[in-house]
Amino acid sequence: MKISIVGLGKLGSPIVAVLASKGYDIVGIDTNPVFVDKMNNHIAPVEEPFLQELLTKHKAHISATTDWTKAIAETDLTTVIVPTPSGPDGAFRNDYVLSVMDEVGRVLANKPGYHLVVVHSTTMPGSVGGPIRQRLEHASGRKVGPELGLCYNPEFIALGDVIHGLLYPDFILIGESDRKAGDILEGLYRKVVGPNANVARMNFVNAELTKISVNTYVTMKISFANMLGEICDRLEGADVSVVADAIGRDTRIGKKYLKPAVGYGGPCFPRDTIAFGRVAQLVGGSADLALSTDTINRRQVPRLTEVVGDMIPGGSTVAVLGLSYKPSTAVIEESQGILLVKALQGAGFDVVAHDPMASGPARTVLGDGARLFPTAREALVHADVAVIITPWPEYADISPDLVAHGRTRFIIDCWRQLDPALFADDCKVVRLGHQETIAVAGKQLAAE
Ligand SMILES: NC(=O)c1ccc[n+]([C@@H]2O[C@H](COP(=O)([O-])OP(=O)(O)OC[C@H]3O[C@@H](n4cnc5c(N)ncnc54)[C@H](O)[C@@H]3O)[C@@H](O)[C@H]2O)c1
C-alpha cells in the first residue's frame, strides 16, 4: 500500500517517518514549499525527538510534492493532518480540511479503483460524516462506500513524544464510513503498532466525541489536582504531594495526570476542553465539569502571581524557568510560562526567563519585554525569586551553587523537583501546594 500524507507539520512529518520506518512508500504534500523541500532533502521540517534520525534512515521510502495529482493518483490511502483552528466560539473550524477535500476529490474523480481518505485532524462531532464527507463526494463525483472509504482517526499524542506515541499508543480510535474502510485502517495499524494494537472502531460522531472526551477527562484530572493544590497552599500542615500520591494509589483513580503543579497548555488540552463545552451547548446540554476544569486552569497563573507577590515587592526581578508548554518541545501555544511572564509584568515585576528550547518562539511573542538568557544560571543571577514552571529535567539539577551569588531568595518549585533540605536559609525552596514552605516565605517578608 502506498500512502499520501497531507500536512507535514508537527504531527504529519512524524507520521511520515514512522510509516516509512515500517517499509511503506510515502508521498508527503504540503502547501508550504519549504516543508516540501525539507522533506525531499530528508531534513525534519519540525523539531521532534528522533524525527531526523528516522527521516535519514528511511529516506528511500519518502518523497514530497505540492502536486496533488501526482500524490493522490499514485497512492491508495490519503491521510489528512492539517490545522483545524478553534473559532471564537470554541468550535474547531473545518476550512483547511474542506479545501483538502476539494483537492483530493478533484484527483479521485479521475482515479479508478478503491481509495481510502483518513481525517487525522481533530474535528467537531458531526464534521466528518457531514460537511467533510459532502465536500469529498461533491469534488470527486463519487459516493463514500464500496469504492471510496472515509475514516476519522485522531491522535492523542503529546509533542516531544510523538514518535514514541505513534509506535506505542494506549489505543487507536477509528471512526469509519463502513466495515471495509475500518478494516483497511485497522490492518495498517496492526502492521505498524503490532498485532495486539488496542483498536476501538465506531461511527464518525462517536469517534469525534471520544477524542475530545478523552482530553477533557484528562484535563479534569489535572484541574482536580490543581484545585487540591490551591487548598493545600492555605490549609495548615497540608502538603499536596502527599495527598495526591495517596489518592493516586486507589486503582479507581490512578496516578497519571494527578500531579498538582501548574495549569495545562499546548495545542490540544485547552481547546479540546473548550470544544467539549461548545458541543454540549450546541445540543442544548450542559458541560459543567468541562467549564469548571477550564475555569480552574485559568486561575493557576493568577495563583502563582499572587504567591510571588506575597514574597517580594513590586519592581523586584522574577526568573521564569520554562517557556515551552511542556518539556522536550519548543512549542509555546497556551504555555503557562509565557502566560506567567505576562502576568508578572502586568503586576509590576521585572521578568527574566530561560528555556532550553523555546527562546526563539518566546521572543516572538514577548518581544523585548522579558530578558531571555541562554542558561538558567544566568537568569538566576538576576532574580530575587525564581519560578520553575516547566519541569525540564535540567531544572531538577538546580543546586545551591547556582544561587550562591546570594540574590535569589526563593525558588518556587511548582513540580516539586528540588530537595528543599539541600538549600540554605538564604535561598529557600518553596513548594507550590505545600502550606508550610509558602507560609515561611510569607512570614520572612513580613518580618523584614
Ligand atoms: N500538535 C499536536 O499536539 C496535536 C495532537 C493531536 C491532534 N492534533 C491535531 O492535528 C491537526 C494538525 O496539527 P499539527 O500540530 O500537526 O499542525 P501544524 O500546524 O503543525 O501542521 C499542519 C500542516 O498542514 C499544512 N497545511 C495547511 N493547509 C494545508 C492544505 N490545504 N494542504 C496541504 N497542507 C496544508 C501546513 O502548512 C502545516 O505544515 C490539528 O487538527 C490538531 O488539532 C495536534
Short mmCIF file of N, CA, C and O in Angstrom, two decimals, residues 17-87:
data_model
loop_
_atom_site.label_atom_id
_atom_site.label_comp_id
_atom_site.label_asym_id
_atom_site.label_seq_id
_atom_site.Cartn_x
_atom_site.Cartn_y
_atom_site.Cartn_z
N ALA A 17 7.53 9.72 8.92
CA ALA A 17 8.75 9.00 9.33
C ALA A 17 8.42 7.62 9.89
O ALA A 17 9.09 6.63 9.56
N VAL A 18 7.38 7.53 10.72
CA VAL A 18 7.04 6.25 11.35
C VAL A 18 6.54 5.25 10.30
O VAL A 18 6.96 4.09 10.28
N LEU A 19 5.68 5.70 9.38
CA LEU A 19 5.18 4.77 8.35
C LEU A 19 6.32 4.33 7.43
O LEU A 19 6.41 3.15 7.05
N ALA A 20 7.21 5.26 7.08
CA ALA A 20 8.36 4.90 6.24
C ALA A 20 9.24 3.88 6.96
O ALA A 20 9.77 2.95 6.35
N SER A 21 9.37 4.05 8.28
CA SER A 21 10.21 3.12 9.06
C SER A 21 9.65 1.70 9.06
O SER A 21 10.35 0.75 9.34
N LYS A 22 8.36 1.59 8.72
CA LYS A 22 7.74 0.26 8.65
C LYS A 22 7.69 -0.24 7.21
O LYS A 22 6.97 -1.20 6.90
N GLY A 23 8.38 0.47 6.30
CA GLY A 23 8.51 -0.02 4.94
C GLY A 23 7.48 0.52 3.95
O GLY A 23 7.48 0.12 2.78
N TYR A 24 6.59 1.42 4.39
CA TYR A 24 5.60 1.97 3.45
C TYR A 24 6.23 3.09 2.63
O TYR A 24 7.04 3.86 3.14
N ASP A 25 5.82 3.16 1.34
CA ASP A 25 6.26 4.28 0.50
C ASP A 25 5.32 5.45 0.74
O ASP A 25 4.10 5.31 0.59
N ILE A 26 5.89 6.58 1.08
CA ILE A 26 5.09 7.73 1.49
C ILE A 26 5.34 8.91 0.56
O ILE A 26 6.50 9.24 0.26
N VAL A 27 4.24 9.58 0.17
CA VAL A 27 4.36 10.86 -0.54
C VAL A 27 3.73 11.92 0.36
O VAL A 27 2.55 11.82 0.71
N GLY A 28 4.52 12.90 0.76
CA GLY A 28 4.00 13.99 1.60
C GLY A 28 3.54 15.15 0.73
O GLY A 28 4.11 15.41 -0.34
N ILE A 29 2.50 15.85 1.19
CA ILE A 29 2.01 17.04 0.48
C ILE A 29 1.84 18.15 1.50
O ILE A 29 1.31 17.91 2.60
N ASP A 30 2.26 19.35 1.12
CA ASP A 30 2.02 20.49 1.99
C ASP A 30 1.94 21.73 1.12
O ASP A 30 2.59 21.81 0.07
N THR A 31 1.13 22.71 1.56
CA THR A 31 1.05 23.97 0.82
C THR A 31 2.31 24.81 1.08
O THR A 31 2.56 25.77 0.35
N ASN A 32 3.04 24.45 2.11
CA ASN A 32 4.27 25.18 2.44
C ASN A 32 5.45 24.55 1.67
O ASN A 32 5.90 23.46 2.03
N PRO A 33 5.95 25.25 0.63
CA PRO A 33 7.01 24.64 -0.18
C PRO A 33 8.30 24.40 0.60
O PRO A 33 9.08 23.51 0.25
N VAL A 34 8.52 25.16 1.67
CA VAL A 34 9.73 24.95 2.47
C VAL A 34 9.69 23.57 3.12
O VAL A 34 10.68 22.82 3.13
N PHE A 35 8.52 23.20 3.65
CA PHE A 35 8.37 21.88 4.29
C PHE A 35 8.53 20.77 3.25
O PHE A 35 9.11 19.73 3.53
N VAL A 36 8.00 21.01 2.04
CA VAL A 36 8.11 20.00 0.97
C VAL A 36 9.59 19.83 0.59
O VAL A 36 10.09 18.70 0.49
N ASP A 37 10.29 20.93 0.43
CA ASP A 37 11.72 20.87 0.09
C ASP A 37 12.50 20.13 1.17
O ASP A 37 13.34 19.28 0.88
N LYS A 38 12.20 20.49 2.41
CA LYS A 38 12.92 19.84 3.52
C LYS A 38 12.67 18.35 3.51
O LYS A 38 13.60 17.55 3.66
N MET A 39 11.43 17.96 3.33
CA MET A 39 11.10 16.53 3.34
C MET A 39 11.81 15.82 2.19
O MET A 39 12.33 14.72 2.36
N ASN A 40 11.87 16.47 1.02
CA ASN A 40 12.56 15.85 -0.11
C ASN A 40 14.06 15.72 0.13
O ASN A 40 14.71 14.84 -0.42
N ASN A 41 14.58 16.63 0.95
CA ASN A 41 16.01 16.55 1.29
C ASN A 41 16.23 15.82 2.61
O ASN A 41 17.32 15.85 3.18
N HIS A 42 15.14 15.22 3.11
CA HIS A 42 15.20 14.41 4.34
C HIS A 42 15.71 15.20 5.54
O HIS A 42 16.46 14.71 6.38
N ILE A 43 15.25 16.46 5.58
CA ILE A 43 15.55 17.32 6.74
C ILE A 43 14.23 17.51 7.48
O ILE A 43 13.21 17.85 6.87
N ALA A 44 14.24 17.29 8.79
CA ALA A 44 13.00 17.39 9.56
C ALA A 44 12.41 18.80 9.45
O ALA A 44 13.08 19.77 9.77
N PRO A 45 11.14 18.93 9.02
CA PRO A 45 10.54 20.27 8.92
C PRO A 45 10.19 20.86 10.28
O PRO A 45 10.01 22.06 10.41
N VAL A 46 10.06 20.00 11.31
CA VAL A 46 9.74 20.48 12.66
C VAL A 46 10.69 19.79 13.64
O VAL A 46 11.28 18.75 13.31
N GLU A 47 10.80 20.39 14.84
CA GLU A 47 11.67 19.77 15.86
C GLU A 47 10.87 18.74 16.63
O GLU A 47 9.81 19.06 17.19
N GLU A 48 11.35 17.51 16.63
CA GLU A 48 10.69 16.46 17.39
C GLU A 48 11.72 15.36 17.64
O GLU A 48 12.42 14.96 16.69
N PRO A 49 11.87 14.90 18.88
CA PRO A 49 12.89 13.88 19.15
C PRO A 49 12.75 12.67 18.22
O PRO A 49 11.64 12.18 17.99
N PHE A 50 13.88 12.20 17.69
CA PHE A 50 14.03 11.02 16.82
C PHE A 50 13.50 11.21 15.40
O PHE A 50 13.61 10.32 14.57
N LEU A 51 12.88 12.37 15.11
CA LEU A 51 12.33 12.57 13.76
C LEU A 51 13.44 12.58 12.72
O LEU A 51 13.36 11.89 11.69
N GLN A 52 14.48 13.37 12.97
CA GLN A 52 15.56 13.48 11.99
C GLN A 52 16.21 12.12 11.74
O GLN A 52 16.47 11.74 10.59
N GLU A 53 16.44 11.38 12.81
CA GLU A 53 17.09 10.06 12.66
C GLU A 53 16.26 9.15 11.77
O GLU A 53 16.78 8.49 10.86
N LEU A 54 14.95 9.13 11.99
CA LEU A 54 14.08 8.25 11.19
C LEU A 54 14.03 8.69 9.73
O LEU A 54 14.07 7.87 8.82
N LEU A 55 13.95 10.01 9.51
CA LEU A 55 13.88 10.51 8.12
C LEU A 55 15.16 10.15 7.37
O LEU A 55 15.12 9.78 6.19
N THR A 56 16.30 10.26 8.04
CA THR A 56 17.58 9.94 7.40
C THR A 56 17.66 8.45 7.09
O THR A 56 18.00 8.05 5.98
N LYS A 57 17.28 7.65 8.08
CA LYS A 57 17.43 6.21 7.94
C LYS A 57 16.50 5.62 6.86
O LYS A 57 16.86 4.67 6.18
N HIS A 58 15.31 6.21 6.72
CA HIS A 58 14.31 5.60 5.82
C HIS A 58 14.02 6.48 4.61
O HIS A 58 12.93 6.42 4.05
N LYS A 59 15.01 7.27 4.21
CA LYS A 59 14.77 8.24 3.14
C LYS A 59 14.34 7.59 1.82
O LYS A 59 13.64 8.21 1.03
N ALA A 60 14.74 6.35 1.60
CA ALA A 60 14.39 5.68 0.33
C ALA A 60 12.87 5.56 0.17
O ALA A 60 12.38 5.43 -0.95
N HIS A 61 12.14 5.63 1.28
CA HIS A 61 10.68 5.45 1.20
C HIS A 61 9.92 6.78 1.18
O HIS A 61 8.70 6.79 1.20
N ILE A 62 10.66 7.90 1.21
CA ILE A 62 9.99 9.19 1.44
C ILE A 62 10.19 10.16 0.28
O ILE A 62 11.31 10.38 -0.18
N SER A 63 9.10 10.77 -0.19
CA SER A 63 9.20 11.90 -1.12
C SER A 63 8.10 12.89 -0.75
O SER A 63 7.20 12.55 0.02
N ALA A 64 8.17 14.09 -1.30
CA ALA A 64 7.13 15.09 -1.02
C ALA A 64 6.91 15.93 -2.27
O ALA A 64 7.78 16.02 -3.15
N THR A 65 5.73 16.56 -2.33
CA THR A 65 5.38 17.32 -3.52
C THR A 65 4.31 18.36 -3.18
O THR A 65 3.67 18.27 -2.11
N THR A 66 4.12 19.32 -4.07
CA THR A 66 2.96 20.21 -3.96
C THR A 66 1.95 19.85 -5.06
O THR A 66 0.95 20.52 -5.22
N ASP A 67 2.26 18.80 -5.80
CA ASP A 67 1.43 18.37 -6.93
C ASP A 67 0.41 17.33 -6.44
O ASP A 67 0.74 16.16 -6.24
N TRP A 68 -0.83 17.76 -6.27
CA TRP A 68 -1.87 16.88 -5.72
C TRP A 68 -2.11 15.67 -6.61
O TRP A 68 -2.30 14.56 -6.13
N THR A 69 -2.12 15.90 -7.93
CA THR A 69 -2.44 14.80 -8.85
C THR A 69 -1.44 13.67 -8.68
O THR A 69 -1.81 12.51 -8.52
N LYS A 70 -0.18 14.05 -8.68
CA LYS A 70 0.88 13.04 -8.54
C LYS A 70 0.73 12.28 -7.20
O LYS A 70 0.74 11.05 -7.17
N ALA A 71 0.51 13.03 -6.14
CA ALA A 71 0.48 12.39 -4.81
C ALA A 71 -0.73 11.48 -4.63
O ALA A 71 -0.61 10.36 -4.14
N ILE A 72 -1.89 11.95 -5.03
CA ILE A 72 -3.12 11.18 -4.76
C ILE A 72 -3.26 10.04 -5.77
O ILE A 72 -3.61 8.91 -5.41
N ALA A 73 -2.96 10.34 -7.04
CA ALA A 73 -3.16 9.31 -8.08
C ALA A 73 -2.23 8.11 -7.87
O ALA A 73 -2.57 6.99 -8.23
N GLU A 74 -1.06 8.37 -7.28
CA GLU A 74 -0.08 7.27 -7.15
C GLU A 74 -0.19 6.52 -5.82
O GLU A 74 0.62 5.65 -5.53
N THR A 75 -1.17 6.88 -5.00
CA THR A 75 -1.27 6.22 -3.69
C THR A 75 -2.65 5.61 -3.49
O THR A 75 -3.59 5.90 -4.25
N ASP A 76 -2.77 4.76 -2.46
CA ASP A 76 -4.04 4.05 -2.20
C ASP A 76 -4.79 4.63 -1.00
O ASP A 76 -5.98 4.42 -0.84
N LEU A 77 -4.03 5.30 -0.14
CA LEU A 77 -4.62 5.83 1.09
C LEU A 77 -4.08 7.24 1.30
O LEU A 77 -2.88 7.48 1.12
N THR A 78 -4.97 8.18 1.64
CA THR A 78 -4.54 9.56 1.90
C THR A 78 -4.92 9.95 3.31
O THR A 78 -6.10 9.86 3.69
N THR A 79 -3.93 10.36 4.08
CA THR A 79 -4.17 10.82 5.46
C THR A 79 -4.07 12.33 5.51
O THR A 79 -3.15 12.91 4.93
N VAL A 80 -5.03 12.97 6.18
CA VAL A 80 -5.09 14.44 6.20
C VAL A 80 -4.84 14.94 7.62
O VAL A 80 -5.59 14.62 8.55
N ILE A 81 -3.75 15.70 7.77
CA ILE A 81 -3.38 16.18 9.11
C ILE A 81 -3.01 17.66 9.04
O ILE A 81 -1.87 18.06 9.20
N VAL A 82 -4.04 18.44 8.70
CA VAL A 82 -3.88 19.90 8.55
C VAL A 82 -4.57 20.59 9.75
O VAL A 82 -5.33 19.94 10.47
N PRO A 83 -4.33 21.88 9.96
CA PRO A 83 -4.90 22.53 11.14
C PRO A 83 -6.43 22.59 11.11
O PRO A 83 -7.05 22.67 10.04
N THR A 84 -7.02 22.53 12.30
CA THR A 84 -8.46 22.81 12.47
C THR A 84 -8.55 23.84 13.61
O THR A 84 -8.91 23.49 14.74
N PRO A 85 -8.18 25.09 13.33
CA PRO A 85 -8.07 26.08 14.42
C PRO A 85 -9.42 26.31 15.11
O PRO A 85 -10.48 26.15 14.50
N SER A 86 -9.34 26.70 16.37
CA SER A 86 -10.58 26.98 17.11
C SER A 86 -11.12 28.34 16.71
O SER A 86 -10.38 29.33 16.61
N GLY A 87 -12.43 28.42 16.51
CA GLY A 87 -13.08 29.69 16.22
C GLY A 87 -13.37 30.42 17.53
O GLY A 87 -13.14 29.89 18.61
#
